[in-house]
C-alpha positions as a LaTeX table, in Angstrom:
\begin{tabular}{lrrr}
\hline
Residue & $x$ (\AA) & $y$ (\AA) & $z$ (\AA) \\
\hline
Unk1 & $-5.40$ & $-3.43$ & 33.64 \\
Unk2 & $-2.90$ & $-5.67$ & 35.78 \\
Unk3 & $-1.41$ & $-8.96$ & 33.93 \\
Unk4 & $-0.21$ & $-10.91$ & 36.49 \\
Unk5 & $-0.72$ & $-14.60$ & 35.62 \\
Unk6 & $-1.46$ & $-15.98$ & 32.09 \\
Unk7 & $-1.49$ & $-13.05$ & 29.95 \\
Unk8 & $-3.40$ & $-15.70$ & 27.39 \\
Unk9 & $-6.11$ & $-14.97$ & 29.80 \\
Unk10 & $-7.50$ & $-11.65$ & 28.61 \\
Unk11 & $-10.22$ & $-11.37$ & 26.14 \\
Unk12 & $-9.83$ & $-9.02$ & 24.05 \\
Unk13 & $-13.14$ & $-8.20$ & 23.31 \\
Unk14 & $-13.58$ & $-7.29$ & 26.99 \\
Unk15 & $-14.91$ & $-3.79$ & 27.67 \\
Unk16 & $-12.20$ & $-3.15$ & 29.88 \\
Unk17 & $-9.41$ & $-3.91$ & 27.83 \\
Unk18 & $-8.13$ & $-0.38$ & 26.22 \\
Unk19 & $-6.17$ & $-0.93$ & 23.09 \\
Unk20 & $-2.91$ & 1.30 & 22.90 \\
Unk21 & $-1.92$ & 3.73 & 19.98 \\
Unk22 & 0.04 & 1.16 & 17.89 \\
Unk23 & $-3.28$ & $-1.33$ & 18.21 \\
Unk24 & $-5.97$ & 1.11 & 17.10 \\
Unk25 & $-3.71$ & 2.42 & 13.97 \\
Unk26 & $-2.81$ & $-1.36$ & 13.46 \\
Unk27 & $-6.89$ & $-2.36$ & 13.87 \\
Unk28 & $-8.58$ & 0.65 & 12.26 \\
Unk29 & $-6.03$ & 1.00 & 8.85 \\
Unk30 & $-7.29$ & 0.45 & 5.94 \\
Unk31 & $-7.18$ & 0.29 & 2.14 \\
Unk32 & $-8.22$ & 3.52 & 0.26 \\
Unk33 & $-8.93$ & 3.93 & $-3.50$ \\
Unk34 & $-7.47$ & 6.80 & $-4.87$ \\
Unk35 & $-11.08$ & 7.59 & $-6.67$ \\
Unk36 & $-12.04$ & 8.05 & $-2.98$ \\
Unk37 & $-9.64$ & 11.00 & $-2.47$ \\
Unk38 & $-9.61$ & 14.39 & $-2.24$ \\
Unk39 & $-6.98$ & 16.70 & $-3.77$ \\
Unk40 & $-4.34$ & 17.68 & $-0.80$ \\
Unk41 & $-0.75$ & 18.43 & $-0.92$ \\
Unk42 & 1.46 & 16.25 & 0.60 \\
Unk43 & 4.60 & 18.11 & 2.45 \\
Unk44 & 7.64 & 17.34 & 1.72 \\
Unk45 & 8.76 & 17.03 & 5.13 \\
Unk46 & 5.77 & 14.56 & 5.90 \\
Unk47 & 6.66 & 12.36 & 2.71 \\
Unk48 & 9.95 & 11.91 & 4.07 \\
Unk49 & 8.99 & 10.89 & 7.26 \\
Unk50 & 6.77 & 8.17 & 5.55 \\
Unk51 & 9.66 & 6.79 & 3.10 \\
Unk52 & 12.10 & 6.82 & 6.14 \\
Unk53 & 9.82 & 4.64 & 8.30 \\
Unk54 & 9.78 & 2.76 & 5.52 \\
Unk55 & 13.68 & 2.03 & 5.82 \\
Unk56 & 12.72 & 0.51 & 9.12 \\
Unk57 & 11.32 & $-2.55$ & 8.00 \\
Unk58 & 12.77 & $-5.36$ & 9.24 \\
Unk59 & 15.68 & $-6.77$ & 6.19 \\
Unk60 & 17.51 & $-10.15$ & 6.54 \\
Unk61 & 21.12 & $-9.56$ & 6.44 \\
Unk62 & 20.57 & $-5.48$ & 6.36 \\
Unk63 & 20.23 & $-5.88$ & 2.86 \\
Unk64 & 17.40 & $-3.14$ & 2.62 \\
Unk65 & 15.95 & $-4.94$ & $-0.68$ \\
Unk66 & 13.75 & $-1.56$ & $-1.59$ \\
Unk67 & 13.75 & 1.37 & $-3.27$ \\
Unk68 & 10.81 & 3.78 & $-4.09$ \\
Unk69 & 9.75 & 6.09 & $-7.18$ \\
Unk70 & 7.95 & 9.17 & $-6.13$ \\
Unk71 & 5.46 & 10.20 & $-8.69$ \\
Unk72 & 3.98 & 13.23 & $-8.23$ \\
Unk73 & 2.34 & 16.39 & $-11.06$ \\
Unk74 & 2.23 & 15.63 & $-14.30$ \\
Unk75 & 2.83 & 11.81 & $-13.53$ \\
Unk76 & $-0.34$ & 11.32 & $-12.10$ \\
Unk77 & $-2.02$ & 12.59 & $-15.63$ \\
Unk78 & 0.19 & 10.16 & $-17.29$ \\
Unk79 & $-0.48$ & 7.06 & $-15.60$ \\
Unk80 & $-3.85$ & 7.43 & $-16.29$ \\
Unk81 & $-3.38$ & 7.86 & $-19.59$ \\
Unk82 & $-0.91$ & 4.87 & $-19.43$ \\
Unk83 & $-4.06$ & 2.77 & $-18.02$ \\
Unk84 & $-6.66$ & 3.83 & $-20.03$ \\
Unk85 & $-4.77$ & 2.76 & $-23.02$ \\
Unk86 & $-3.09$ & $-0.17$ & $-21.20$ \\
Unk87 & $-6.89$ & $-1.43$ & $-20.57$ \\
Unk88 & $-8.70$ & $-0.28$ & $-24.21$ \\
Unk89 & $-8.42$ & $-3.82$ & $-26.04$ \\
Unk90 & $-10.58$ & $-5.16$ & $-22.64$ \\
Unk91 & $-13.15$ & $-2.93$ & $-23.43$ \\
Unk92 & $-14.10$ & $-3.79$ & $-27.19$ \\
Unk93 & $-16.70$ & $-5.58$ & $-26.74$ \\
Unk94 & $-18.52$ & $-2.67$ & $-24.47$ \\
Unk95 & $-20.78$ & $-0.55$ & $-26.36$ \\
Unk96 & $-18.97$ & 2.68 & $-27.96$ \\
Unk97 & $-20.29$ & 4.38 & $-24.94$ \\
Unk98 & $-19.41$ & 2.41 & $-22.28$ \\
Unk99 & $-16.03$ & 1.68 & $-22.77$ \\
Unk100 & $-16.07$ & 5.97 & $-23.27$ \\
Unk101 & $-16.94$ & 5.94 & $-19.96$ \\
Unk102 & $-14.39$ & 2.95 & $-18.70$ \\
Unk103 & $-11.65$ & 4.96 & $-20.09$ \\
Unk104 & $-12.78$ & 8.20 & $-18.92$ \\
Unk105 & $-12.69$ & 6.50 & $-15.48$ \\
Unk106 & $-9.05$ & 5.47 & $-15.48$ \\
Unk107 & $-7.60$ & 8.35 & $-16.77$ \\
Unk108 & $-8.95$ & 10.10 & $-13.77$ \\
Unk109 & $-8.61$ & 7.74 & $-11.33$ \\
Unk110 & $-4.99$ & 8.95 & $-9.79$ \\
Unk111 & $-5.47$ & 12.45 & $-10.23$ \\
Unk112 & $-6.33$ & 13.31 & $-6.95$ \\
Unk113 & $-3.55$ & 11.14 & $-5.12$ \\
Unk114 & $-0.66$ & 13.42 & $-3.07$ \\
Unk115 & 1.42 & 11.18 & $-5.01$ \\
Unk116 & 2.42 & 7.80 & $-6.25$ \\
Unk117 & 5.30 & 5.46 & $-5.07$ \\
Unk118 & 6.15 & 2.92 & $-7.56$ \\
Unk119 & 7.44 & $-0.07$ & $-4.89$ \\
Unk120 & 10.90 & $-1.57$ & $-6.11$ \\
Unk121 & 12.29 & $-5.04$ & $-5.03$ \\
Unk122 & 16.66 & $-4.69$ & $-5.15$ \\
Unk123 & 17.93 & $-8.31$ & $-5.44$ \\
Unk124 & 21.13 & $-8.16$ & $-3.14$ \\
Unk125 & 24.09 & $-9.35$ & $-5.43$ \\
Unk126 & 26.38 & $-10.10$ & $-2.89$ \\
Unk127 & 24.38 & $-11.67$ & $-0.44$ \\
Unk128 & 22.32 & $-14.26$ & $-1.79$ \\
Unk129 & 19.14 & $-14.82$ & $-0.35$ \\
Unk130 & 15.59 & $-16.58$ & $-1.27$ \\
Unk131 & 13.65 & $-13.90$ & $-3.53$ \\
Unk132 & 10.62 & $-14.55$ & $-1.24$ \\
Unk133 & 12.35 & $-13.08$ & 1.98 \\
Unk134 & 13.57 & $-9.65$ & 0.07 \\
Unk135 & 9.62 & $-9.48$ & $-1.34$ \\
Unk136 & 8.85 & $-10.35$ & 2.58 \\
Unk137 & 11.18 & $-7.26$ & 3.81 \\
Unk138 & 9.74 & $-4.92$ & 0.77 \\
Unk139 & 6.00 & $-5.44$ & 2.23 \\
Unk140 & 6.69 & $-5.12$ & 5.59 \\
Unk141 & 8.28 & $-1.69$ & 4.41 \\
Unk142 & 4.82 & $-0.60$ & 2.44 \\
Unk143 & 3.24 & $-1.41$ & 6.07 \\
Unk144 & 5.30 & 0.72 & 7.51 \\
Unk145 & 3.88 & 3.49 & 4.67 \\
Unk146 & 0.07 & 2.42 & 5.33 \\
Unk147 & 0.07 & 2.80 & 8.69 \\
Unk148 & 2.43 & 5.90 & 9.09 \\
Unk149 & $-0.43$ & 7.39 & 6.80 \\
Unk150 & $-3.18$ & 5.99 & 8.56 \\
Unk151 & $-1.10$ & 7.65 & 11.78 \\
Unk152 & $-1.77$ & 10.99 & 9.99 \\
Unk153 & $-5.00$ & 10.60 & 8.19 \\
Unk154 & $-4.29$ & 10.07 & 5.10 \\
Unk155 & $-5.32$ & 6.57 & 3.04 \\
Unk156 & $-3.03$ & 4.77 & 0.99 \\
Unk157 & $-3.79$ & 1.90 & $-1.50$ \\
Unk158 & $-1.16$ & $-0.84$ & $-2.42$ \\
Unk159 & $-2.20$ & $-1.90$ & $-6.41$ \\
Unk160 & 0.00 & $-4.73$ & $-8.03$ \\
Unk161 & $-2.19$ & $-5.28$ & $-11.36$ \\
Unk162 & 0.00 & $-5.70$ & $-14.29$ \\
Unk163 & $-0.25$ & $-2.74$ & $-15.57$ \\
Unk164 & 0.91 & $-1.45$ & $-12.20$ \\
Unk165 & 3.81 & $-3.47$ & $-12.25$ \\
Unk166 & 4.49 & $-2.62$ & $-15.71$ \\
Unk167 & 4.25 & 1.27 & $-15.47$ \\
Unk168 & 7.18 & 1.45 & $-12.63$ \\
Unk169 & 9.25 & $-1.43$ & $-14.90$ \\
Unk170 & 9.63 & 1.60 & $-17.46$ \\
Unk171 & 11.70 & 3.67 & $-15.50$ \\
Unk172 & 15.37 & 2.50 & $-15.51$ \\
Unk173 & 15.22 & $-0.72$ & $-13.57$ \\
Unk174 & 18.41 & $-2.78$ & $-13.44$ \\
Unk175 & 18.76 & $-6.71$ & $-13.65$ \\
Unk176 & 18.57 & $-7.23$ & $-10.19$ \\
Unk177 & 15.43 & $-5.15$ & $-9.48$ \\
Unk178 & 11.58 & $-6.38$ & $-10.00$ \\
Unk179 & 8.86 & $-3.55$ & $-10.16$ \\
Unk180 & 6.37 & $-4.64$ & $-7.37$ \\
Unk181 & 3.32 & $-2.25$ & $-8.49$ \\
Unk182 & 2.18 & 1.53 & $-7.06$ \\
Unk183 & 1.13 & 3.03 & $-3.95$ \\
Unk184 & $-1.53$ & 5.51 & $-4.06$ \\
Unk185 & $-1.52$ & 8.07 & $-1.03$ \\
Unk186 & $-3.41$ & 10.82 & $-0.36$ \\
Unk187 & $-6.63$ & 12.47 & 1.77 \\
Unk188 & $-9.73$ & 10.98 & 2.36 \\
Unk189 & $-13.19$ & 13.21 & 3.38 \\
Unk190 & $-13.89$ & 12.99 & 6.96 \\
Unk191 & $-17.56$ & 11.18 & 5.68 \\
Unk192 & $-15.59$ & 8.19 & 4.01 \\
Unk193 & $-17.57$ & 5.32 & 6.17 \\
Unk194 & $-15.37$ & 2.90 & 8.34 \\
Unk195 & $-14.34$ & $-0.75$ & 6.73 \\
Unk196 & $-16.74$ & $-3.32$ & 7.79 \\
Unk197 & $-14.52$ & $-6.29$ & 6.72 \\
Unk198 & $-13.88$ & $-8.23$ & 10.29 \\
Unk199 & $-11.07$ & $-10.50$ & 10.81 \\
Unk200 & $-11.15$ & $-14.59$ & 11.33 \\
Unk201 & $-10.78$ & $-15.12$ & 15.16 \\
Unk202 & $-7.67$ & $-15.95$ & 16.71 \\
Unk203 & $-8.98$ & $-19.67$ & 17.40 \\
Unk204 & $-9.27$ & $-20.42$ & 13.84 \\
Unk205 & $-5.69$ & $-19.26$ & 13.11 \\
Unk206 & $-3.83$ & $-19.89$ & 16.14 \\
Unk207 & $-2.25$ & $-22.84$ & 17.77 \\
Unk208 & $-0.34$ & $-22.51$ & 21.07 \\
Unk209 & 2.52 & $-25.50$ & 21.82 \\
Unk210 & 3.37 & $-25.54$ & 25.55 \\
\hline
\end{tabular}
């Protein structure tokens, strides 16, 4: 299709508009929990192509305010156990059985994940810029990670619950760095039903200035 006026003009919704590759993995990503996985390895070479389009995010100054904790094995084990005790004193008041099966749950819950990425904010030391735009930089950087999964079918799952936040916080973070939470990645069955969430139209969130 041929813009050659007002490009504001197309509809989007039009049955002849054809969304391009970027669109459709932009449109059709979405959140996966890692209790809807299925075990797969992750290659190495594939993991490194996600963390190094993570590197592309856009970074004020080039101060690249990130840096990432693979967790992978035996880690996965542990942070459940980490949650399920992390969690217990919520549970008291569950009967002995139910909170049984509460903790059950979230000791299990990352075992089938490829692997974990505990999401570290770097405060620049030299450069000194608002907090808010390094935190900007570090999510547009776990975008990147989403959607170079989504690009080869895999989920992903950004969680920044406390005890999230506190797990990657235990493993030799200086001064200047903040633990932002985990990312869960790994494979989802081909049957895993499509996200019905829809987005607010552009004409609610949108004002053009001429």
């Amino acid at each position: 299709m041929k813009i050659k006026n007002n490009p504001s003009k197309i509809k989007l919704s039009d049955s002849s508009y054809k969304l391009n590759k970027i669109s459709k993995n932009i449109r059709n990503r979405r959140s996966v929990y890692a209790n809807q996985f299925i075990k797969g390895e992750l290659p190495d070479q594939l993991l490194e192509e996600i963390l190094t389009n993570a590197t592309w995010a856009p970074t004020h100054k080039m101060t690249e305010p990130w840096r990432f904790i693979v967790f992978r094995g035996k880690y996965l084990k542990k942070y459940g156990e980490y949650m399920a005790h992390y969690y217990r004193d919520f549970y008291t008041e569950l009967s002995p059985e139910d909170q049984k099966d509460k903790l059950s749950y979230l000791e299990n819950y990352p075992l089938n994940a490829a692997c974990m990425i505990g999401v570290v904010m770097v405060k620049n030391t030299k450069i000194d810029l608002p907090e808010w735009e390094e935190i900007a930089a570090v999510s547009s950087a776990v975008q990147n990670i989403a959607l170079t999964c989504h690009a080869h079918k895999m989920g992903s799952y950004w969680s920044t619950k406390g005890v999230a936040i506190d797990y990657v916080a235990k493993f030799g973070l200086s001064e200047n760095e903040k633990s932002l939470g985990l990312l869960y990645l790994g494979y989802y069955p081909e049957a895993l039903k499509p996200s019905k969430k829809k987005r607010t139209p552009l004409s609610k969130k949108v004002v053009y200035l001429d």
